[in-house]
Coordinates of C-alpha atoms and ligand atoms in Angstrom, one line a residue:
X22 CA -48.9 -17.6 -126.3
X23 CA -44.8 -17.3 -127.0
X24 CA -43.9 -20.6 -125.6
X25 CA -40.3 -19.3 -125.2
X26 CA -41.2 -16.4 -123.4
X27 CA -43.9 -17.4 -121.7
X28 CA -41.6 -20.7 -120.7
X29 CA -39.2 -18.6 -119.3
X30 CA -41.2 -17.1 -117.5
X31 CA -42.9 -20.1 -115.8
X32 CA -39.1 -21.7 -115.3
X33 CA -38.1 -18.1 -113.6
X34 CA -41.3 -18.4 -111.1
X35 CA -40.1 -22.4 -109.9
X36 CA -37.0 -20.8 -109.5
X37 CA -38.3 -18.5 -107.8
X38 CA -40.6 -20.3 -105.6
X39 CA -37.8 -22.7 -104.8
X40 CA -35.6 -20.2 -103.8
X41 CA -37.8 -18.6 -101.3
X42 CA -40.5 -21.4 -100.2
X43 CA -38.4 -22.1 -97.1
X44 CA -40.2 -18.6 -95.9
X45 CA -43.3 -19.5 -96.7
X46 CA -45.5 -21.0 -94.4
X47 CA -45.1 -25.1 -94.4
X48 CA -49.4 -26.1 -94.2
X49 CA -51.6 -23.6 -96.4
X50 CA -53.3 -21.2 -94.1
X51 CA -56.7 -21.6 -96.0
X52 CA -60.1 -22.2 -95.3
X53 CA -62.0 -24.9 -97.2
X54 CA -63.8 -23.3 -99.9
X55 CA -61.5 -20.4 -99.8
X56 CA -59.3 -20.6 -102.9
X57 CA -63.4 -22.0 -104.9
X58 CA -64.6 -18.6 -104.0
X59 CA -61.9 -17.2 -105.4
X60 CA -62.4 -19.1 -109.2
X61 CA -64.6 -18.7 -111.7
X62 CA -67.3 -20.7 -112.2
X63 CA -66.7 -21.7 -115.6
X64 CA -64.0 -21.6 -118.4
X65 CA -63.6 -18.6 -120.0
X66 CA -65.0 -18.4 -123.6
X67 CA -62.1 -15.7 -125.0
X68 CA -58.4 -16.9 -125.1
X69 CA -56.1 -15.0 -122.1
X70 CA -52.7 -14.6 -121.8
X71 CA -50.5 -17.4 -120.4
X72 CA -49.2 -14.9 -118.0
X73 CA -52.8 -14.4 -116.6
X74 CA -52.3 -18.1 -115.3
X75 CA -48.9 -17.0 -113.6
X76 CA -50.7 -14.0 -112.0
X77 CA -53.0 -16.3 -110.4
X78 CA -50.7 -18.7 -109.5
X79 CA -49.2 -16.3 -107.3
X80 CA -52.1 -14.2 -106.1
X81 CA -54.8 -17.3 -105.4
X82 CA -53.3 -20.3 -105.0
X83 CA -50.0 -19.8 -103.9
X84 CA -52.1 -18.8 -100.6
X85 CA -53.6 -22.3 -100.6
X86 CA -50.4 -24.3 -101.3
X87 CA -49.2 -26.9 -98.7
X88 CA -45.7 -26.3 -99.6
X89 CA -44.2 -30.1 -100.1
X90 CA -41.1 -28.8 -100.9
X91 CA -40.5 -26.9 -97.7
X92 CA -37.4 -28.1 -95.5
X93 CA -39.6 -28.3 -92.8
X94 CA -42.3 -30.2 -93.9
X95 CA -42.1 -33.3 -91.7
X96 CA -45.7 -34.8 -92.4
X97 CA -46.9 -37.8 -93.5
X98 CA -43.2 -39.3 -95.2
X99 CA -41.6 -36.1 -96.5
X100 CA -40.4 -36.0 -100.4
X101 CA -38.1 -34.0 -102.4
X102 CA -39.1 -32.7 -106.7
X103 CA -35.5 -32.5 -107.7
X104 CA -34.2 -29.9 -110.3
X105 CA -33.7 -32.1 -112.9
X106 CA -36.7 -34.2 -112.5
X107 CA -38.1 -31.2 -112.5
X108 CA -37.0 -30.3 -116.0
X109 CA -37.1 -33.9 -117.2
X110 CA -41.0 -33.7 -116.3
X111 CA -41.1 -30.2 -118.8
X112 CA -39.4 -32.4 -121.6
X113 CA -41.6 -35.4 -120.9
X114 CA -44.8 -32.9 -121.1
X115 CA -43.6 -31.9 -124.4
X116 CA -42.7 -34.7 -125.9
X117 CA -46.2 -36.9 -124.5
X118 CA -45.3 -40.1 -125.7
X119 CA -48.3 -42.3 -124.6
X120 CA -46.7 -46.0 -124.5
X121 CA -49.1 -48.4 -125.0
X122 CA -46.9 -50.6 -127.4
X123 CA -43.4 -50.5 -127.8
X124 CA -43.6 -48.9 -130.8
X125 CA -45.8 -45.8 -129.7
X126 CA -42.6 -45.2 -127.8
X127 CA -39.7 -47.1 -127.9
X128 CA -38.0 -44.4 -125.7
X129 CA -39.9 -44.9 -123.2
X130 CA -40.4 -48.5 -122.8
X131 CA -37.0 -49.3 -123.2
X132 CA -35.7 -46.3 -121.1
X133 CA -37.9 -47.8 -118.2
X134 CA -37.0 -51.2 -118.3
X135 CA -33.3 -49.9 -118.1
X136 CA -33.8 -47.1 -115.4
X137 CA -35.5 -49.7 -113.7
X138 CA -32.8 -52.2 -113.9
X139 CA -30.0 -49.1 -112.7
X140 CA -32.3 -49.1 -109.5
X141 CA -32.6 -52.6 -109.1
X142 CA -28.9 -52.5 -108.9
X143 CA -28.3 -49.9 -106.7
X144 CA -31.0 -51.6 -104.3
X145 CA -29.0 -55.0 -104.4
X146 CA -32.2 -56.8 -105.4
X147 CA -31.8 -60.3 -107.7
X148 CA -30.9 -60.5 -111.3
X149 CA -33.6 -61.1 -113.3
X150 CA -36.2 -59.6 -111.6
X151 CA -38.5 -57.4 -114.3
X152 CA -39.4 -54.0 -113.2
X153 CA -42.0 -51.4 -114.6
X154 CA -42.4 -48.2 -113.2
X155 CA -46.7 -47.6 -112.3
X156 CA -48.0 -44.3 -111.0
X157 CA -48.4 -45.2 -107.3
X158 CA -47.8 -47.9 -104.5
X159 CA -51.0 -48.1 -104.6
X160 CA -51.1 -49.3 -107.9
X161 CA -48.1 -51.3 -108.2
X162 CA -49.7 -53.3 -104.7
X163 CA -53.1 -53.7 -107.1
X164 CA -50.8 -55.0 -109.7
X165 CA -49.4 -57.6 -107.3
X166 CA -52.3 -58.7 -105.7
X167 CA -53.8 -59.4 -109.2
X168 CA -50.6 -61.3 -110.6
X169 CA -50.8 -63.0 -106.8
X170 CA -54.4 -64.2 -107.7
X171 CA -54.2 -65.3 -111.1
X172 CA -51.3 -67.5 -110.3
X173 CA -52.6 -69.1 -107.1
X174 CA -56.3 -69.1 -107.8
X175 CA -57.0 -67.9 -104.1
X176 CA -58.5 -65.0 -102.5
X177 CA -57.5 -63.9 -99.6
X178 CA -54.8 -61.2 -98.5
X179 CA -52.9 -61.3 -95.3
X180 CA -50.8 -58.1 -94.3
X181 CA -49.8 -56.7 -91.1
X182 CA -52.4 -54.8 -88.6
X183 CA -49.9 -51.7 -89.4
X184 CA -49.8 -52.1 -93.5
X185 CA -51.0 -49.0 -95.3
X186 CA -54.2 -48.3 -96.4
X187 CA -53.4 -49.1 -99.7
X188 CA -53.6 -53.3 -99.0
X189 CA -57.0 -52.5 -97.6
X190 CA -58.0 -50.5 -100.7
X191 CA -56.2 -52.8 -103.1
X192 CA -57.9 -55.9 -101.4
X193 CA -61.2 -54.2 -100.9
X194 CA -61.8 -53.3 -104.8
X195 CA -60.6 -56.6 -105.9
X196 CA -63.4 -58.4 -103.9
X197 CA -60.9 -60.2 -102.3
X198 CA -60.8 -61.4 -98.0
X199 CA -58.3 -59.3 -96.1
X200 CA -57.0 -60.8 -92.7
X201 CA -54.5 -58.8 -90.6
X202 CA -51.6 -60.0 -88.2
X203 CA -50.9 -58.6 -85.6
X204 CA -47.7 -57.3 -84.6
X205 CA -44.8 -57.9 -81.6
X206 CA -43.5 -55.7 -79.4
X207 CA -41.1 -54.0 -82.1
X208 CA -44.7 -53.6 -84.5
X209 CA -43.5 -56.4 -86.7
X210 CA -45.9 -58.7 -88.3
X211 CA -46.3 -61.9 -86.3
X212 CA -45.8 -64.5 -88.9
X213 CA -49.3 -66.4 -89.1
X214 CA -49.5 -70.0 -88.6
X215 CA -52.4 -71.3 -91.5
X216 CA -52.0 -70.0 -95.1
X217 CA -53.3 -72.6 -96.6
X218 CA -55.7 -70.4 -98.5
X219 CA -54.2 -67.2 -98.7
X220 CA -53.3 -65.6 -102.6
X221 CA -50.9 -63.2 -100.7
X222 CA -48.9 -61.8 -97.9
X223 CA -47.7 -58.4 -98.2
X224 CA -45.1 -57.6 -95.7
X225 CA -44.0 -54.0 -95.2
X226 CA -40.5 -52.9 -94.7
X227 CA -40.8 -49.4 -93.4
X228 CA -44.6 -48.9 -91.9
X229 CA -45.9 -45.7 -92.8
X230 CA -47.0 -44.9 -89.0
X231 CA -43.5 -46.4 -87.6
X232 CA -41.0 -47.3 -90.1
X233 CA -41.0 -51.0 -88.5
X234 CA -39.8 -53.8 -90.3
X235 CA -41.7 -56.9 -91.1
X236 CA -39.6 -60.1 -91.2
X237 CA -39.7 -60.4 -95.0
X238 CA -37.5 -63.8 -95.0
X239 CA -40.2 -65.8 -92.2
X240 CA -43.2 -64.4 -94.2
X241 CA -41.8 -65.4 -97.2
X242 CA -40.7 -69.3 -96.3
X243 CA -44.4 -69.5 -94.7
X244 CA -46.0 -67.8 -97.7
X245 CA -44.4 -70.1 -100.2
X246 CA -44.4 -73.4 -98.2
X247 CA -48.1 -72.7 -98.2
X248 CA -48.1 -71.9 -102.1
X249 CA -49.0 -67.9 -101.8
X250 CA -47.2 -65.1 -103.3
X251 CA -45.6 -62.8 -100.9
X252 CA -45.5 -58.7 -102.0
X253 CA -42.9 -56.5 -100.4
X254 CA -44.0 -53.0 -99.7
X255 CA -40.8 -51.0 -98.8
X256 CA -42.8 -47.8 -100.9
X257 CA -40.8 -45.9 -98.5
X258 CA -37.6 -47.1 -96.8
X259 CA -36.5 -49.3 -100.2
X260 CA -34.8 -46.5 -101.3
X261 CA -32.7 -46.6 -98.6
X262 CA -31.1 -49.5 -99.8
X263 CA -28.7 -47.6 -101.9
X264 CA -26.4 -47.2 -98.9
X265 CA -25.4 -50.6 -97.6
X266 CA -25.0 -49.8 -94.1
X267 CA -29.3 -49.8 -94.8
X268 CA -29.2 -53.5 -96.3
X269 CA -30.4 -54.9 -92.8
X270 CA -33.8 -54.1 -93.5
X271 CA -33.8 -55.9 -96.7
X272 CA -32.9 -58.9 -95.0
X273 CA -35.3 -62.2 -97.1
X274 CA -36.5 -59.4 -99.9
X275 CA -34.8 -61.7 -102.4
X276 CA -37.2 -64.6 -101.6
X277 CA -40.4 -62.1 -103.0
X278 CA -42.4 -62.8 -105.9
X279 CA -42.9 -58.6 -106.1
X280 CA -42.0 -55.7 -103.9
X281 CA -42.4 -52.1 -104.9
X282 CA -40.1 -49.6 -104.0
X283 CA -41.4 -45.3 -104.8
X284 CA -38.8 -43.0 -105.9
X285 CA -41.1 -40.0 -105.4
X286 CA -40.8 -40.4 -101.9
X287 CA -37.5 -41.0 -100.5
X288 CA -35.3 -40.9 -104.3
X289 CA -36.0 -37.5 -105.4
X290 CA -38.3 -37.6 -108.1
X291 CA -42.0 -35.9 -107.9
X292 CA -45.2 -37.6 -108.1
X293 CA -46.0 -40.0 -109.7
X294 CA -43.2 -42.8 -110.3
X295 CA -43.5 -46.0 -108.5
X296 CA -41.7 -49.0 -109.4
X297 CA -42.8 -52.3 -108.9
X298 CA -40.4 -55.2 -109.6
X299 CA -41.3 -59.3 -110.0
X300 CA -39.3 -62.5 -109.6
X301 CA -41.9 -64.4 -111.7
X302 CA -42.4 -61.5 -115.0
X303 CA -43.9 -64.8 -117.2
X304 CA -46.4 -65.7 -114.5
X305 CA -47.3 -61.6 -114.1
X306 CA -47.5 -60.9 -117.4
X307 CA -50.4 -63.6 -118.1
X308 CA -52.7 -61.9 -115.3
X309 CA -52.5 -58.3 -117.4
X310 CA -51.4 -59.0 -121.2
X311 CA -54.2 -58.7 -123.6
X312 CA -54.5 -57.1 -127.4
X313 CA -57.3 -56.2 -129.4
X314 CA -56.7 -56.0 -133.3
X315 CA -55.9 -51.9 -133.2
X316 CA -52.9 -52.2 -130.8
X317 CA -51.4 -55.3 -132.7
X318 CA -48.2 -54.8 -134.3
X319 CA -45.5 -57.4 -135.3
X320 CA -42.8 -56.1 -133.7
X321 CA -40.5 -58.5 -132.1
X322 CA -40.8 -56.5 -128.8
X323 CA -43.0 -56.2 -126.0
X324 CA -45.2 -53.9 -124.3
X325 CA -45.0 -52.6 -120.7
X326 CA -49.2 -52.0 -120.8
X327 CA -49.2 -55.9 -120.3
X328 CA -47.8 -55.6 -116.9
X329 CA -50.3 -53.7 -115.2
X330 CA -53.7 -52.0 -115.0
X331 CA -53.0 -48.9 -117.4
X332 CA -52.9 -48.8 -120.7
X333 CA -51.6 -45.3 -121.6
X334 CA -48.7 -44.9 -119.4
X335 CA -46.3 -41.8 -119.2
X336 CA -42.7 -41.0 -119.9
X337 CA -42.1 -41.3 -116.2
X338 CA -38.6 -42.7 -116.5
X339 CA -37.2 -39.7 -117.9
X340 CA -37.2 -37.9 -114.6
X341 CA -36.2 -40.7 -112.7
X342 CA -33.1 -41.5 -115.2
X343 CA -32.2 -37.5 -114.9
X344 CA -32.6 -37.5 -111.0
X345 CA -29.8 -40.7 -111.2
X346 CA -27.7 -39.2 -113.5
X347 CA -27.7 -35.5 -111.8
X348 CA -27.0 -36.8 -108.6
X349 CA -25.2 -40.1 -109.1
X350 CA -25.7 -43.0 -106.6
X351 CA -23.3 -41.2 -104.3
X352 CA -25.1 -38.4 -104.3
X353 CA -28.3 -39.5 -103.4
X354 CA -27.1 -41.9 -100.4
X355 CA -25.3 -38.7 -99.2
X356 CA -28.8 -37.0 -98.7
X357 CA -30.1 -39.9 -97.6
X358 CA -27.5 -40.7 -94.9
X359 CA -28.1 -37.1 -93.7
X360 CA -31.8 -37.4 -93.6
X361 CA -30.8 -40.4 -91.2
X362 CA -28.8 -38.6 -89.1
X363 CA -31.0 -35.9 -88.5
X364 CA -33.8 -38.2 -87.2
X365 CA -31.7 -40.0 -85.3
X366 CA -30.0 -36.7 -83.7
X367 CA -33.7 -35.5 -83.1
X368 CA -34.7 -38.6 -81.5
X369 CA -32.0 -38.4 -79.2
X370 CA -32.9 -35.1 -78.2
X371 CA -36.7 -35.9 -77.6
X372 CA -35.0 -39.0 -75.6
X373 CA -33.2 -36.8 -73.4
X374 CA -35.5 -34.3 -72.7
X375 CA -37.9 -34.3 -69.8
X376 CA -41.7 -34.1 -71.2
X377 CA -41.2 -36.4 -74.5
X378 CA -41.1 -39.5 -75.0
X379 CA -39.9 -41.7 -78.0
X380 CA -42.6 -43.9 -78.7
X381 CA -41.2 -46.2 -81.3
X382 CA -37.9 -47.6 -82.3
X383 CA -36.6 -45.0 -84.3
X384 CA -35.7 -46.1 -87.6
X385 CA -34.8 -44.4 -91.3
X386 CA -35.4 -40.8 -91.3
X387 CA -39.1 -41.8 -88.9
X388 CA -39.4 -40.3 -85.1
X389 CA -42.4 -41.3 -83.7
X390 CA -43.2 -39.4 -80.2
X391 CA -45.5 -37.6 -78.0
X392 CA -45.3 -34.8 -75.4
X393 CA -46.5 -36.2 -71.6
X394 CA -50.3 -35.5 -71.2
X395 CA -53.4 -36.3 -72.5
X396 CA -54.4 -37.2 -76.5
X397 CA -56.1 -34.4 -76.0
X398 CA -53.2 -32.0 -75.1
X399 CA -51.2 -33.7 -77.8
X400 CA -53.2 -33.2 -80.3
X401 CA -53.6 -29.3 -79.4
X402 CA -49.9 -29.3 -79.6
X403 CA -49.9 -30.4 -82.8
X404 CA -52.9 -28.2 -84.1
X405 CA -50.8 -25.1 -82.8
X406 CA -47.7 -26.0 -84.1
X407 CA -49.0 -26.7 -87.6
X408 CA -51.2 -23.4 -87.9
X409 CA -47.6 -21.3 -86.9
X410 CA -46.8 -22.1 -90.7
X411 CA -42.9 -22.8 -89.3
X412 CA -43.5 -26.6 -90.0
X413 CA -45.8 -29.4 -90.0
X414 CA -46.1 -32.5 -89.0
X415 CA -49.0 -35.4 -88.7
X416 CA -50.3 -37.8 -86.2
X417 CA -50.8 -41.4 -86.1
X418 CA -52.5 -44.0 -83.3
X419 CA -50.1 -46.8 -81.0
X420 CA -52.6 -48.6 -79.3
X421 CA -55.2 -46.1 -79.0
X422 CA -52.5 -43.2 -78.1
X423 CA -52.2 -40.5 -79.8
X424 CA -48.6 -40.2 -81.1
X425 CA -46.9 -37.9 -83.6
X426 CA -44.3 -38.4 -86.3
X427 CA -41.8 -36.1 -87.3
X428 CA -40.6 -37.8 -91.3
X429 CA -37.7 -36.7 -92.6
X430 CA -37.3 -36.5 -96.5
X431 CA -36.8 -33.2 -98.2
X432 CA -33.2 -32.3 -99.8
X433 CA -33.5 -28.9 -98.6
X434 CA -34.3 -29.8 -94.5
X435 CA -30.7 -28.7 -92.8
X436 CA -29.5 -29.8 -88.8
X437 CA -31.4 -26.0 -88.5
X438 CA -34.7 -26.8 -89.5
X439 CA -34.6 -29.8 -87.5
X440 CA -33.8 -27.9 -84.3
X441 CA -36.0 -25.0 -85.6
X442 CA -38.8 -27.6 -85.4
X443 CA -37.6 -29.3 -82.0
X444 CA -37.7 -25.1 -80.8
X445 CA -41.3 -24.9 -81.9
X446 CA -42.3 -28.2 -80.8
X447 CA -41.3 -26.7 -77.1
X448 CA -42.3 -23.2 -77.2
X449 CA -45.9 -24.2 -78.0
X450 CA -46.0 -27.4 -75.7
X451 CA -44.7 -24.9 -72.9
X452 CA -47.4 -22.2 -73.8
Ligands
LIG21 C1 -45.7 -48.1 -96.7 C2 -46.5 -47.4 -97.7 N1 -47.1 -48.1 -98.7 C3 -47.8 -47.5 -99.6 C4 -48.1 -46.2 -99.6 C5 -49.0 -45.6 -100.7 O1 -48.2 -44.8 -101.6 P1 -48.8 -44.2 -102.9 O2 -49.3 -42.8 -102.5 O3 -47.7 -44.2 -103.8 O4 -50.0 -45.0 -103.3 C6 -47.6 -45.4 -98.6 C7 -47.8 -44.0 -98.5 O5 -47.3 -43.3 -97.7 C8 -46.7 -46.0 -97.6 O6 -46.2 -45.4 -96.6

């Protein structure tokens, strides 16, 4: 292949596709199986031209894209890939440093540890607090849950009834005991009265079904009077802690021992980059660190493998440092302030209209609602809205109703998608 030629070329098609994939429709239109029919069944033995791979790109699975990038993708919490992450992703692909040791890639250790610092700052968290960046919340809550059991010597996880999956999954592959809380009448984690024997309590600021708050600074005075660790999973609404006016929500966050905060969903940069931050780097750093004889070296420096599961890790810093520099803090709050607005203008129109109700509090860019009528009617309403291609959005449960969310996230969505989607949300309810 001519990798200048060729590169163009694939940098004209994101363009491209950029440019136009507000007309294309939000949820792929495919079948399952569709696009597998469509490939061969095994690798092809002669060498084809990198422009065969465009070609297909376009003709087979463009049709089977759920476009993420869409301004009117509202679904599950909505993200943004940013130009120059976009580029900075190109540059880390080519370069590949792998950094397992600080001297496989002293770029990229050091340029993490520093871009992790600028967003520590911008968040308002505590100085001192040591942050990596790990591929997913996911991850970064496995992380904590380890560092949470190697320093306590318990086993058992407490997290809120509404916590994401991820806790559950974390606590599940760990062998470890989960208990969940339950929640008040504004879906915030009841603070529980015996942890006598509890590793960790992860509270959640910003639920992924409702955006509700736990109250980080109670859970955190119980946790540590009873000698647990307590995690902070603000995955999602963290990042609004660039704009102050969004501080409220991180009321007590400077009493954790970890929190994790992803800047592929609300900051701008694709998937994967999820940084996890700890109060107590010594303590986490003994439940992961660990060096056979062919990664020793003698450099007076350390290695960001021995603060989490991974060994190889990925120059994922690159894109997050170009996304912070492109935009600047004040650029990013302005998109975030405006993500805000919108769902708080939409909520107020759902509030106002006859046949909707708000279902939730609204908070950060989150409107949780539901048309009057049956689950049943609901969830037809959402089936038709999503196959018109003009937006889509996801469900979750509130006490055994079904409820749906509209999330707010992408850089592109305008005050006319969101009323586009509020049209379409009442043309097919009044079909
Ligand atoms: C609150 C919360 N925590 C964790 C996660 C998991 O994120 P990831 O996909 O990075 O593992 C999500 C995903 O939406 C989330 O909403």
């Amino acid at each position: 292949m001519d990798f200048r030629e060729d590169g163009a070329a694939a940098l004209e098609w994101a363009a491209r596709y950029l440019e136009r994939v507000d007309e294309l429709p939000v949820l792929a239109q495919v079948k399952p199986g569709e696009l597998t029919a469509q490939l061969p069944e095994s690798a092809p033995e002669e060498p084809e031209e990198f422009a065969a791979v465009l070609r297909d790109l376009d003709e087979l699975l463009l049709p089977a894209l759920t476009n993420w990038q869409s301004p009117r993708f509202f679904s599950y919490f909505a993200v943004t890939s940013s130009e120059p992450a976009i580029l900075a992703e190109l540059l880390a692909a080519t370069l590949n440093q792998v950094a397992i040791v600080w001297r496989a890639s002293p770029a990229s250790t050091e340029l993490e540890l520093r871009v992790a610092d600028w967003v520590r700052q911008l968040l308002g968290l505590p100085d001192g607090w040591h942050g990596h960046i790990e591929d997913t919340a996911s991850t970064s809550t496995l992380a904590a849950l380890i560092a949470a059991r190697d320093v306590t010597g318990r086993n058992v996880v407490v997290c809120s009834e509404h916590a994401h999956s991820s806790v559950e999954k974390d606590a599940r592959m760990l062998g470890m005991e989960l208990r969940k809380e339950a929640v008040d009448d504004e879906l915030r984690m009841r603070v529980p009265g015996d942890l006598g024997d509890v590793a960790c309590v992860v509270a959640t600021v910003g639920t992924t079904s409702f955006a509700s708050v736990d109250p980080v600074r109670e859970l955190a005075e119980a946790a540590h009077a009873a000698g647990a660790w307590l995690h902070v999973d603000a995955a999602y609404a963290g990042s609004s802690w660039i704009c102050e006016e969004e501080r409220w929500s991180a009321d007590g966050v400077e009493l954790a021992d970890s929190l994790v905060v992803n800047p592929h969903k609300w900051l701008l940069v694709p998937t994967d980059c999820s940084l996890v931050w700890t109060a107590r780097p010594e303590e986490w750093r003994e439940a992961f660190a660990l060096t056979p004889e062919y990664l020793r070296t003698d450099d007076e420096a350390f290695s960001l493998a021995d603060y989490g599961p991974p060994l190889g890790r990925r120059f994922r810093s690159l894109k997050l440092w170009a996304t912070l520099r492109v935009y600047g803090a004040e650029g990013l709050r302005a998109i975030l302030r405006e993500h805000i607005r919108l769902a708080q203008l939409f909520a107020a129109w759902v509030e106002e209209s006859e046949g909707w109700e708000l279902v939730a509090p609204q908070r950060f860019s989150l409107v949780v609602f539901r048309r009057d009528g049956t689950d049943a009617e609901n969830e037809e309403l959402l089936r038709r809205v999503d196959a018109s291609g003009e937006m889509f959005i996801t469900q979750t449960k509130l006490d055994g109703r079904y409820v749906l969310r509209l999330a707010i996230g992408n850089a592109r969505t305008t005050e006319a998608d969101v009323r586009r989607a509020w049209e379409v949300l009442n043309r097919e309810a009044e079909r």
